[in-house]
Amino acid sequence: MKERALTIVSIIAALALFVGAPQIVNAYWLGVALQLLSGIALTQSWVAFSGLTGYVSLGHAVFYGAGAYVMALLWQSAALWEILVASGFTAAALALLIGYPALRVRGPYFVILTLGLSELCKYVVIAIEAALESSGRLLFDTPDPVFLYYIMLLLAVLATLLTWGLARSRWGAGLRAIREDETAASTVGVPVTFLKIMAFVLSAFIPGVVGAVWVLRTTFFEPMQLFSPTTSFTIVTMAVIGGSDGAPGPIFGAAFIVILSELLWARAPQFYLVLLGILLISFVLFIPRGIYGQLTALAQRRRA
Amino acid sequence: MSNLLEATDINAGYGEMQILKHVNFVIREGAITAVIGSNGAGKTTLMRALSGLIALQSGAIHFDGQMIGKLPAYERLDIGLALVPEGRLVFPDFTVHETLRVGAFARRAHAGWKARRDQMYALFPRLLQRRSSRAGSLSGGEQQMLALARGLMSMPKLLLLDEPSLGLAPMMADEVFSQLRAIRDQGITICIVEQNVQAALGLADYGYVFEDGQVRMEGPAADLLGLGSIRESYLGL
């Protein structure tokens, strides 16, 4: 009971801090906070599918890029919220299209397939843009950064609620059963194919909207950058480091990576990626449950 | 006794490969039906086809008055047909407790799952002792009990069991067989596939002998057990 009260108090405190941040911090730190919120939103949405089912997707960059592309194409020709919703639905529709064939394969095949499809989508967009004789699209009159920050905060909260709710639900139990053993999951009555596709589509919506917000912030759409597989790799890293079995993990993972990159990018940029690689390997080998998983395991051990 | 399940002229297999050839198969309500046969005779394929893990190539299956031949596995479970698969297939990282909970995933099994879990703990006291252990850390016998209990959590009318004694020490296998009797006495119909022919026919009311994907022989279990050809082929007597 005491622990629960503590959790609720810290959630409220963190939310208040994020809501108040634009009044307190300067533009630079607001940018860092935006990074953090987008990291949380993206990683939560990844965990909602890949964390729970064990189907490691390297395709999140596609959904992110597709959302950004929709925004770049429609900006100033429709209302902001309409484009944001369209971005989310475009990403979700793409997930439905990709998911149906891709979710038939498991393990390393699924990983490679999602990476391949992601690269394919990138080059399709590049080809379209080349055919339209466009070399990058500039977005004019984009909203105020503080406004975009609040949209991102909303997305981070929504994504956290999505993962939290899904992980606790009957469907979440079904998704975890799929991760453990797909055949056995069928024998206990889990509608395996339906659940996988449903979770994949749900998990694609958020990155679509995040990509759309992000391109408004950078005000420039360039497919190589917005469809870059680095987005997917960063998300997986955050999930592995934070823990991928529920909503708390991604918050720890995103915070860890954003703080680390703030500390190191400026001072030792060459060292940053090396350290990230070492950390990723160490977590996979020694702390596969991630920071949050390890913390709960330690707490349980102390209680027992 | 009426027939709970009737498979008529079913063909099934994997991709192009046909394993089951024109199988007619009946499970009577309240009875224990045994399926025996050597390796590769199609016993596991039969279980998979009946439970919906693989699609039929042709033929029909009636269960409890419904045509189920085209239903996916989860819908068959929803009307009371559960499979305990070969090799147990426990969820390694789930605790015993979590496994029983997810065993009640089917819609019809959702209400009252806690009371049913307590019944399972009464039926399998070893599971109660290990309720917080990871399923992957249990012994083979405990995993088999867990797989049985998980199947029962779905409130089946018919429980299909694929090789429940596989890899178990003889004493443990005896324990599982005596639990099957207790389950049958609660009114659950059982169909069991077994390598252990003596034990299976000793337990069952009716038996089928499979060979090369076809029904080679069928009859009351006691009659089959007395047949010279069965004793020679499967019991080495």
Coordinates of C-alpha atoms in Angstrom, one line a residue:
Chain A
M1 CA 0.0 0.0 0.0
K2 CA 2.8 2.4 1.0
E3 CA 4.6 1.5 -2.3
R4 CA 1.5 2.2 -4.3
A5 CA 1.1 5.6 -2.7
L6 CA 4.7 6.4 -3.4
T7 CA 4.3 5.4 -7.1
I8 CA 1.2 7.6 -7.5
V9 CA 2.9 10.6 -5.8
S10 CA 6.0 10.3 -8.0
I11 CA 3.9 10.0 -11.1
I12 CA 2.0 13.2 -10.2
A13 CA 5.2 15.0 -9.3
A14 CA 6.8 13.9 -12.6
L15 CA 3.8 15.0 -14.6
A16 CA 3.7 18.4 -12.8
L17 CA 7.4 18.8 -13.5
F18 CA 6.8 18.2 -17.2
V19 CA 3.8 20.4 -17.4
G20 CA 5.7 23.2 -15.7
A21 CA 9.0 22.7 -17.5
P22 CA 8.4 25.3 -20.3
Q23 CA 8.0 28.0 -17.6
I24 CA 11.2 26.9 -15.7
V25 CA 13.8 25.8 -18.2
N26 CA 15.5 27.5 -21.2
A27 CA 15.0 26.4 -24.9
Y28 CA 18.0 24.1 -24.8
W29 CA 16.6 22.0 -21.9
L30 CA 13.2 22.1 -23.4
G31 CA 14.7 20.4 -26.4
V32 CA 16.2 17.7 -24.2
A33 CA 12.8 17.2 -22.5
L34 CA 11.2 16.9 -25.9
Q35 CA 13.8 14.2 -26.8
L36 CA 12.9 12.4 -23.6
L37 CA 9.2 12.6 -24.2
S38 CA 9.5 11.3 -27.8
G39 CA 11.8 8.5 -26.5
I40 CA 9.2 7.5 -24.0
A41 CA 6.3 7.6 -26.5
L42 CA 8.2 5.6 -29.1
T43 CA 9.6 3.0 -26.7
Q44 CA 6.2 2.5 -25.0
S45 CA 4.6 1.9 -28.3
W46 CA 7.3 -0.5 -29.2
V47 CA 7.0 -2.4 -25.9
A48 CA 3.2 -2.7 -26.4
F49 CA 3.9 -5.0 -29.3
S50 CA 7.5 -6.2 -29.3
G51 CA 8.1 -6.2 -25.6
L52 CA 4.9 -8.2 -24.8
T53 CA 5.0 -10.7 -27.8
G54 CA 8.8 -11.1 -28.1
Y55 CA 8.5 -10.3 -31.8
V56 CA 11.5 -7.8 -32.0
S57 CA 10.5 -5.3 -34.7
L58 CA 13.1 -3.1 -36.4
G59 CA 10.3 -1.5 -38.3
H60 CA 9.3 1.3 -36.0
A61 CA 11.3 3.8 -38.2
V62 CA 8.8 3.2 -41.0
F63 CA 5.9 4.3 -38.9
Y64 CA 7.8 7.3 -37.6
G65 CA 8.9 8.2 -41.1
A66 CA 5.5 7.7 -42.6
G67 CA 3.9 10.0 -40.1
A68 CA 6.5 12.6 -40.8
Y69 CA 5.9 12.2 -44.5
V70 CA 2.2 12.7 -44.2
M71 CA 2.8 15.8 -42.2
A72 CA 5.3 17.1 -44.7
L73 CA 2.8 16.5 -47.6
L74 CA -0.3 17.9 -45.9
W75 CA 1.1 20.8 -43.7
Q76 CA -0.8 24.0 -44.3
S77 CA -3.5 22.2 -46.3
A78 CA -5.4 20.9 -43.4
A79 CA -5.8 21.6 -39.6
L80 CA -2.9 20.5 -37.4
W81 CA -4.9 18.0 -35.4
E82 CA -6.4 16.5 -38.6
I83 CA -2.9 15.9 -40.0
L84 CA -1.7 14.4 -36.7
V85 CA -4.6 11.9 -36.7
A86 CA -4.0 11.2 -40.4
S87 CA -0.4 10.5 -39.7
G88 CA -1.3 8.0 -36.9
F89 CA -3.8 6.2 -39.1
T90 CA -1.4 6.1 -42.1
A91 CA 1.2 4.4 -39.8
A92 CA -1.5 2.0 -38.5
A93 CA -2.7 1.1 -42.0
L94 CA 0.9 0.5 -43.0
A95 CA 1.3 -1.8 -40.0
L96 CA -1.8 -3.7 -41.1
L97 CA -0.3 -4.1 -44.6
I98 CA 3.1 -5.1 -43.3
G99 CA 1.9 -7.1 -40.4
Y100 CA -0.2 -9.6 -42.2
P101 CA 2.6 -11.2 -44.1
A102 CA 5.5 -10.4 -41.7
L103 CA 3.8 -11.8 -38.6
R104 CA 3.9 -15.3 -40.1
V105 CA 7.6 -15.6 -39.4
R106 CA 9.3 -15.6 -36.0
G107 CA 12.6 -14.9 -34.3
P108 CA 15.5 -13.7 -36.4
Y109 CA 13.4 -14.0 -39.6
F110 CA 11.0 -11.4 -38.3
V111 CA 13.8 -9.1 -37.2
I112 CA 15.4 -9.2 -40.6
L113 CA 12.1 -8.9 -42.4
T114 CA 11.0 -5.8 -40.5
L115 CA 14.5 -4.2 -41.1
G116 CA 14.2 -5.1 -44.8
L117 CA 10.7 -3.7 -45.2
S118 CA 11.8 -0.6 -43.4
E119 CA 14.6 0.0 -45.8
L120 CA 12.3 -0.8 -48.7
C121 CA 9.8 1.8 -47.5
K122 CA 12.6 4.4 -47.1
Y123 CA 13.8 3.9 -50.7
V124 CA 10.2 3.9 -52.1
V125 CA 9.7 7.3 -50.5
I126 CA 13.1 8.5 -51.8
A127 CA 12.1 7.3 -55.3
I128 CA 8.7 9.1 -55.1
E129 CA 10.4 12.3 -53.9
A130 CA 12.9 12.0 -56.7
A131 CA 10.1 11.5 -59.3
L132 CA 8.4 14.6 -57.9
E133 CA 11.8 16.4 -58.2
S134 CA 11.7 17.3 -54.6
S135 CA 14.9 17.3 -52.6
G136 CA 13.7 17.6 -49.1
R137 CA 10.6 19.6 -48.0
L138 CA 10.8 22.7 -45.9
L139 CA 7.8 23.3 -43.6
F140 CA 7.0 27.0 -43.0
D141 CA 5.1 28.7 -40.2
T142 CA 5.3 25.6 -37.9
P143 CA 3.8 25.9 -34.4
D144 CA 5.7 27.2 -31.4
P145 CA 8.1 24.7 -29.8
V146 CA 6.3 25.0 -26.4
F147 CA 3.1 24.0 -28.1
L148 CA 4.8 21.0 -29.8
Y149 CA 6.3 20.1 -26.5
Y150 CA 2.8 19.8 -25.0
I151 CA 1.6 17.6 -27.8
M152 CA 4.6 15.3 -27.3
L153 CA 3.8 15.2 -23.5
L154 CA 0.3 14.1 -24.4
L155 CA 1.6 11.5 -26.7
A156 CA 4.1 10.2 -24.1
V157 CA 1.2 9.9 -21.5
L158 CA -1.1 8.2 -24.0
A159 CA 1.5 5.7 -25.1
T160 CA 2.3 5.0 -21.4
L161 CA -1.4 4.4 -20.7
L162 CA -1.7 2.2 -23.8
T163 CA 1.2 0.0 -22.7
W164 CA 0.1 0.0 -19.1
G165 CA -3.5 -0.9 -19.9
L166 CA -2.5 -3.5 -22.5
A167 CA 0.0 -5.2 -20.2
R168 CA -2.5 -5.6 -17.4
S169 CA -5.4 -6.7 -19.6
R170 CA -6.5 -10.2 -20.6
W171 CA -5.1 -9.4 -24.1
G172 CA -1.8 -8.5 -22.5
A173 CA -1.8 -12.0 -20.8
G174 CA -2.5 -13.4 -24.3
L175 CA 0.4 -11.5 -25.9
R176 CA 2.8 -12.7 -23.2
A177 CA 1.6 -16.2 -23.7
I178 CA 2.5 -15.8 -27.4
R179 CA 6.0 -14.7 -26.4
E180 CA 6.4 -17.8 -24.2
D181 CA 5.1 -20.4 -26.6
E182 CA 2.9 -19.6 -29.5
T183 CA 1.5 -23.1 -30.0
A184 CA 0.7 -23.4 -26.3
A185 CA -1.0 -20.0 -26.5
S186 CA -3.3 -21.4 -29.1
T187 CA -4.2 -24.3 -27.0
V188 CA -5.3 -22.1 -24.1
G189 CA -7.6 -20.2 -26.5
V190 CA -5.5 -17.1 -27.4
P191 CA -6.6 -15.9 -30.9
V192 CA -2.9 -15.7 -31.8
T193 CA -3.0 -14.2 -35.3
F194 CA -5.7 -11.6 -34.4
L195 CA -3.9 -10.5 -31.3
K196 CA -0.5 -10.1 -32.9
I197 CA -1.9 -8.0 -35.8
M198 CA -4.0 -6.0 -33.4
A199 CA -1.1 -5.2 -31.1
F200 CA 1.2 -4.4 -34.1
V201 CA -1.3 -2.0 -35.6
L202 CA -2.0 -0.3 -32.2
S203 CA 1.8 0.0 -31.6
A204 CA 2.3 1.8 -35.0
F205 CA -0.2 4.6 -34.4
I206 CA 1.8 6.5 -31.8
P207 CA 5.2 6.6 -33.7
G208 CA 3.2 7.9 -36.7
V209 CA 2.1 10.9 -34.7
V210 CA 5.5 11.3 -33.0
G211 CA 7.1 11.5 -36.4
A212 CA 4.6 14.1 -37.6
V213 CA 5.3 16.3 -34.5
W214 CA 9.1 15.8 -34.9
V215 CA 9.1 17.0 -38.5
L216 CA 7.2 20.1 -37.4
R217 CA 9.9 20.7 -34.9
T218 CA 12.9 20.3 -37.3
T219 CA 10.8 22.0 -40.1
F220 CA 12.6 19.9 -42.7
F221 CA 11.6 16.6 -44.2
E222 CA 14.4 14.5 -45.6
P223 CA 13.6 10.7 -46.1
M224 CA 17.1 9.4 -45.4
Q225 CA 16.9 11.0 -42.0
L226 CA 13.3 10.4 -41.0
F227 CA 13.2 6.8 -42.2
S228 CA 16.7 6.1 -40.8
P229 CA 16.9 2.7 -39.1
T230 CA 18.8 4.4 -36.3
T231 CA 15.4 5.4 -34.9
S232 CA 14.5 1.7 -34.6
F233 CA 17.8 0.8 -33.1
T234 CA 17.5 3.6 -30.5
I235 CA 14.0 2.5 -29.5
V236 CA 15.2 -1.1 -29.1
T237 CA 18.1 0.1 -27.0
M238 CA 15.9 2.1 -24.7
A239 CA 13.5 -0.9 -24.3
V240 CA 16.4 -3.3 -23.6
I241 CA 18.0 -1.0 -21.1
G242 CA 14.9 0.1 -19.3
G243 CA 13.0 -3.2 -19.4
S244 CA 10.4 -4.3 -21.9
D245 CA 7.7 -6.2 -20.0
G246 CA 5.4 -3.3 -19.2
A247 CA 5.0 0.5 -19.0
P248 CA 7.6 1.5 -16.4
G249 CA 10.6 0.1 -18.3
P250 CA 10.5 2.5 -21.3
I251 CA 10.5 5.5 -19.0
F252 CA 13.7 4.3 -17.3
G253 CA 15.2 3.4 -20.6
A254 CA 14.4 6.7 -22.3
A255 CA 15.6 8.7 -19.4
F256 CA 18.8 6.7 -19.2
I257 CA 19.7 7.1 -22.9
V258 CA 18.7 10.8 -23.1
I259 CA 20.7 11.7 -20.0
L260 CA 23.7 9.7 -21.2
S261 CA 23.6 11.3 -24.6
E262 CA 23.4 14.7 -23.0
L263 CA 26.4 14.0 -20.8
L264 CA 28.5 12.5 -23.6
W265 CA 27.5 13.9 -27.0
A266 CA 29.0 17.3 -26.3
R267 CA 32.1 16.1 -24.5
A268 CA 33.0 12.8 -26.2
P269 CA 30.9 12.2 -29.2
Q270 CA 33.2 9.4 -30.5
F271 CA 32.9 7.6 -27.2
Y272 CA 29.2 7.9 -26.9
L273 CA 28.3 5.2 -29.5
V274 CA 31.0 2.9 -28.3
L275 CA 29.6 3.2 -24.8
L276 CA 26.1 2.7 -26.0
G277 CA 27.2 -0.5 -27.8
I278 CA 29.0 -1.8 -24.7
L279 CA 25.9 -1.0 -22.5
L280 CA 23.6 -2.7 -24.9
I281 CA 25.7 -5.9 -24.9
S282 CA 26.1 -5.8 -21.1
F283 CA 22.4 -5.4 -20.6
V284 CA 21.5 -8.2 -23.0
L285 CA 24.0 -10.6 -21.3
F286 CA 23.7 -9.7 -17.6
I287 CA 20.5 -7.7 -17.1
P288 CA 18.1 -9.0 -19.7
R289 CA 15.1 -7.7 -17.7
G290 CA 16.4 -4.2 -17.9
I291 CA 16.7 -1.5 -15.2
Y292 CA 13.1 -1.8 -14.1
G293 CA 12.9 -5.6 -14.3
Q294 CA 16.1 -5.8 -12.2
L295 CA 14.7 -3.3 -9.6
T296 CA 11.5 -5.3 -9.1
A297 CA 13.4 -8.5 -8.9
L298 CA 15.7 -7.0 -6.2
A299 CA 12.7 -5.7 -4.3
Q300 CA 11.0 -9.1 -4.4
R301 CA 14.1 -10.8 -3.1
R302 CA 14.4 -8.4 -0.2
R303 CA 10.7 -9.0 0.7
A304 CA 11.1 -12.8 0.6
Chain B
M1 CA -23.8 -43.0 -24.5
S2 CA -23.9 -40.4 -27.2
N3 CA -21.0 -39.3 -29.3
L4 CA -19.3 -36.1 -28.2
L5 CA -17.1 -35.8 -31.2
E6 CA -17.3 -37.3 -34.6
A7 CA -14.7 -37.0 -37.3
T8 CA -15.9 -38.1 -40.7
D9 CA -13.5 -39.0 -43.5
I10 CA -10.9 -36.4 -42.5
N11 CA -7.6 -35.8 -44.4
A12 CA -5.0 -33.6 -42.8
G13 CA -1.3 -32.9 -42.8
Y14 CA 1.3 -30.2 -43.2
G15 CA 1.4 -28.2 -46.5
E16 CA 1.4 -30.6 -49.4
M17 CA 2.2 -33.6 -47.2
Q18 CA -0.9 -35.7 -46.2
I19 CA -0.6 -37.5 -42.9
L20 CA -4.2 -38.5 -42.0
K21 CA -5.9 -40.5 -44.7
H22 CA -9.7 -40.8 -44.7
V23 CA -9.9 -41.1 -40.9
N24 CA -13.3 -41.8 -39.2
F25 CA -13.1 -41.3 -35.5
V26 CA -15.6 -41.1 -32.7
I27 CA -15.2 -40.0 -29.1
R28 CA -18.1 -41.1 -26.8
E29 CA -19.3 -38.7 -24.1
G30 CA -18.0 -39.5 -20.6
A31 CA -15.6 -42.2 -21.8
I32 CA -11.8 -42.4 -22.1
T33 CA -10.8 -43.1 -25.7
A34 CA -7.2 -44.2 -26.3
V35 CA -5.3 -43.8 -29.6
I36 CA -2.3 -46.0 -30.0
G37 CA 0.2 -46.7 -32.7
S38 CA 3.9 -46.5 -33.5
N39 CA 5.9 -43.3 -34.2
G40 CA 4.7 -41.5 -37.3
A41 CA 1.3 -43.2 -37.4
G42 CA -0.4 -39.8 -37.3
K43 CA -1.5 -39.7 -33.7
T44 CA -0.2 -36.2 -33.0
T45 CA -1.5 -34.9 -36.3
L46 CA -5.0 -36.3 -35.3
M47 CA -4.8 -34.3 -32.1
R48 CA -3.7 -31.2 -33.9
A49 CA -6.4 -31.5 -36.5
L50 CA -9.1 -32.1 -33.9
S51 CA -8.0 -29.1 -31.8
G52 CA -7.6 -26.8 -34.8
L53 CA -3.9 -26.3 -34.6
I54 CA -3.7 -27.4 -38.2
A55 CA -6.4 -27.1 -40.9
L56 CA -8.2 -30.0 -42.4
Q57 CA -7.5 -30.8 -46.1
S58 CA -11.0 -32.3 -46.3
G59 CA -13.6 -34.0 -44.1
A60 CA -15.9 -32.9 -41.3
I61 CA -15.7 -32.8 -37.5
H62 CA -18.8 -32.5 -35.4
F63 CA -18.4 -31.6 -31.7
D64 CA -21.3 -31.4 -29.3
G65 CA -23.8 -30.8 -32.1
Q66 CA -21.7 -28.2 -34.0
M67 CA -19.7 -28.4 -37.2
I68 CA -16.2 -27.3 -36.0
G69 CA -14.0 -28.5 -38.9
K70 CA -13.3 -24.9 -40.1
L71 CA -13.2 -23.1 -36.7
P72 CA -9.8 -21.8 -35.5
A73 CA -8.4 -23.3 -32.3
Y74 CA -9.5 -20.6 -30.0
E75 CA -13.1 -20.9 -31.1
R76 CA -13.0 -24.7 -30.5
L77 CA -11.7 -24.0 -27.0
D78 CA -14.6 -21.6 -26.5
I79 CA -17.0 -24.4 -27.0
G80 CA -15.2 -26.8 -24.7
L81 CA -12.5 -28.7 -26.7
A82 CA -9.1 -28.4 -25.1
L83 CA -5.7 -29.9 -26.1
V84 CA -2.8 -30.6 -23.7
P85 CA -0.1 -30.7 -26.4
E86 CA 2.8 -33.1 -26.8
G87 CA 5.9 -32.1 -24.9
R88 CA 3.7 -30.2 -22.4
L89 CA 4.7 -26.8 -23.9
V90 CA 4.5 -24.9 -20.6
F91 CA 5.1 -21.1 -20.7
P92 CA 8.6 -21.2 -19.2
D93 CA 8.7 -17.7 -17.7
F94 CA 5.2 -17.8 -16.2
T95 CA 4.7 -18.9 -12.7
V96 CA 2.4 -21.8 -11.9
H97 CA -0.1 -19.2 -10.7
E98 CA 0.1 -17.1 -13.9
T99 CA -0.1 -20.2 -16.0
L100 CA -3.4 -21.2 -14.4
R101 CA -4.7 -17.7 -14.8
V102 CA -4.0 -17.7 -18.6
G103 CA -5.4 -21.2 -18.8
A104 CA -8.8 -19.5 -18.2
F105 CA -8.3 -17.2 -21.2
A106 CA -11.3 -18.6 -23.1
R107 CA -14.5 -16.6 -22.7
R108 CA -16.6 -19.4 -21.2
A109 CA -13.8 -20.0 -18.6
H110 CA -13.3 -16.5 -17.4
A111 CA -15.9 -16.3 -14.7
G112 CA -15.1 -18.2 -11.6
W113 CA -11.5 -18.9 -12.5
K114 CA -10.2 -18.4 -9.0
A115 CA -12.5 -21.2 -7.6
R116 CA -11.3 -23.4 -10.4
R117 CA -7.7 -22.6 -9.7
D118 CA -8.3 -23.7 -6.1
Q119 CA -9.8 -27.0 -7.4
M120 CA -6.7 -27.5 -9.5
Y121 CA -4.5 -27.0 -6.4
A122 CA -6.7 -29.6 -4.6
L123 CA -6.3 -32.0 -7.5
F124 CA -2.6 -31.4 -7.8
P125 CA -1.2 -30.5 -4.4
R126 CA 2.4 -30.3 -5.8
L127 CA 1.3 -27.3 -7.9
L128 CA 0.1 -25.5 -4.8
Q129 CA 3.5 -25.9 -3.2
R130 CA 5.2 -24.5 -6.3
R131 CA 2.7 -21.9 -7.2
S132 CA 5.2 -19.0 -7.3
S133 CA 7.9 -21.0 -9.2
R134 CA 8.6 -20.5 -12.9
A135 CA 7.0 -23.2 -15.0
G136 CA 10.4 -23.7 -16.7
S137 CA 12.0 -24.7 -13.4
L138 CA 9.5 -27.5 -12.6
S139 CA 10.4 -31.1 -13.0
G140 CA 8.9 -33.0 -16.0
G141 CA 6.2 -34.6 -13.9
E142 CA 5.2 -31.2 -12.4
Q143 CA 5.2 -29.6 -15.8
Q144 CA 2.8 -32.4 -17.0
M145 CA 0.5 -31.7 -14.1
L146 CA 0.7 -28.0 -14.8
A147 CA -0.2 -28.6 -18.5
L148 CA -3.1 -30.8 -17.4
A149 CA -4.3 -28.2 -14.9
R150 CA -3.9 -25.4 -17.5
G151 CA -6.1 -27.4 -19.9
L152 CA -8.7 -28.0 -17.2
M153 CA -8.8 -24.3 -16.4
S154 CA -10.6 -23.8 -19.7
M155 CA -13.6 -25.9 -18.4
P156 CA -13.4 -28.4 -21.3
K157 CA -16.1 -30.9 -22.1
L158 CA -13.4 -32.9 -24.0
L159 CA -9.8 -33.0 -23.0
L160 CA -7.3 -34.2 -25.7
L161 CA -4.1 -35.4 -24.3
D162 CA -1.0 -35.9 -26.4
E163 CA 1.5 -38.3 -24.8
P164 CA 1.0 -37.2 -21.2
S165 CA 3.5 -39.8 -20.0
L166 CA 6.3 -38.8 -22.4
G167 CA 9.6 -38.5 -20.6
L168 CA 8.2 -39.2 -17.2
A169 CA 9.6 -41.6 -14.6
P170 CA 7.2 -44.7 -14.3
M171 CA 6.0 -43.6 -10.9
M172 CA 5.2 -40.2 -12.1
A173 CA 3.4 -41.6 -15.1
D174 CA 1.3 -43.7 -12.8
E175 CA 0.4 -40.7 -10.8
V176 CA -0.7 -38.8 -14.0
F177 CA -2.8 -41.8 -15.1
S178 CA -4.6 -42.0 -11.8
Q179 CA -5.3 -38.2 -12.0
L180 CA -6.8 -38.8 -15.4
R181 CA -9.3 -41.2 -13.8
A182 CA -10.2 -38.6 -11.3
I183 CA -10.7 -36.1 -14.1
R184 CA -13.0 -38.5 -16.0
D185 CA -15.0 -39.1 -12.8
Q186 CA -15.7 -35.4 -12.7
G187 CA -17.5 -35.8 -16.0
I188 CA -14.9 -34.7 -18.4
T189 CA -14.5 -36.8 -21.6
I190 CA -10.9 -37.7 -22.3
C191 CA -9.1 -38.8 -25.5
I192 CA -5.5 -39.8 -24.9
V193 CA -2.7 -40.5 -27.3
E194 CA 0.0 -42.8 -25.8
Q195 CA 3.1 -44.7 -26.5
N196 CA 2.6 -46.6 -23.3
V197 CA 0.0 -48.9 -24.8
Q198 CA -0.5 -51.1 -21.7
A199 CA -1.3 -48.1 -19.5
A200 CA -3.4 -46.4 -22.0
L201 CA -5.6 -49.4 -22.9
G202 CA -5.8 -50.2 -19.2
L203 CA -7.2 -46.8 -18.5
A204 CA -9.4 -46.4 -21.6
D205 CA -12.9 -47.7 -22.4
Y206 CA -12.4 -47.7 -26.1
G207 CA -9.3 -47.8 -28.3
Y208 CA -8.1 -47.0 -31.8
V209 CA -5.0 -48.4 -33.4
F210 CA -3.4 -46.0 -36.0
E211 CA -1.0 -47.1 -38.7
D212 CA 0.3 -45.0 -41.5
G213 CA -2.3 -42.2 -40.9
Q214 CA -5.2 -44.6 -41.0
V215 CA -7.4 -46.4 -38.5
R216 CA -6.1 -50.0 -38.5
M217 CA -8.3 -51.4 -35.8
E218 CA -10.8 -50.2 -33.2
G219 CA -12.8 -51.7 -30.3
P220 CA -13.3 -51.8 -26.6
A221 CA -10.0 -51.3 -24.9
A222 CA -10.1 -54.6 -23.0
D223 CA -10.6 -56.5 -26.3
L224 CA -7.7 -54.7 -28.0
L225 CA -5.5 -55.5 -25.0
G226 CA -6.3 -59.2 -25.4
L227 CA -5.5 -59.4 -29.1
G228 CA -2.4 -61.3 -30.0
S229 CA -1.5 -58.9 -32.8
I230 CA -1.5 -55.9 -30.4
R231 CA 0.4 -57.7 -27.8
E232 CA 3.0 -58.6 -30.4
S233 CA 3.3 -55.2 -32.2
Y234 CA 3.1 -52.8 -29.3
L235 CA 3.7 -54.7 -26.1
G236 CA 6.5 -57.0 -27.2
L237 CA 4.8 -60.0 -25.6

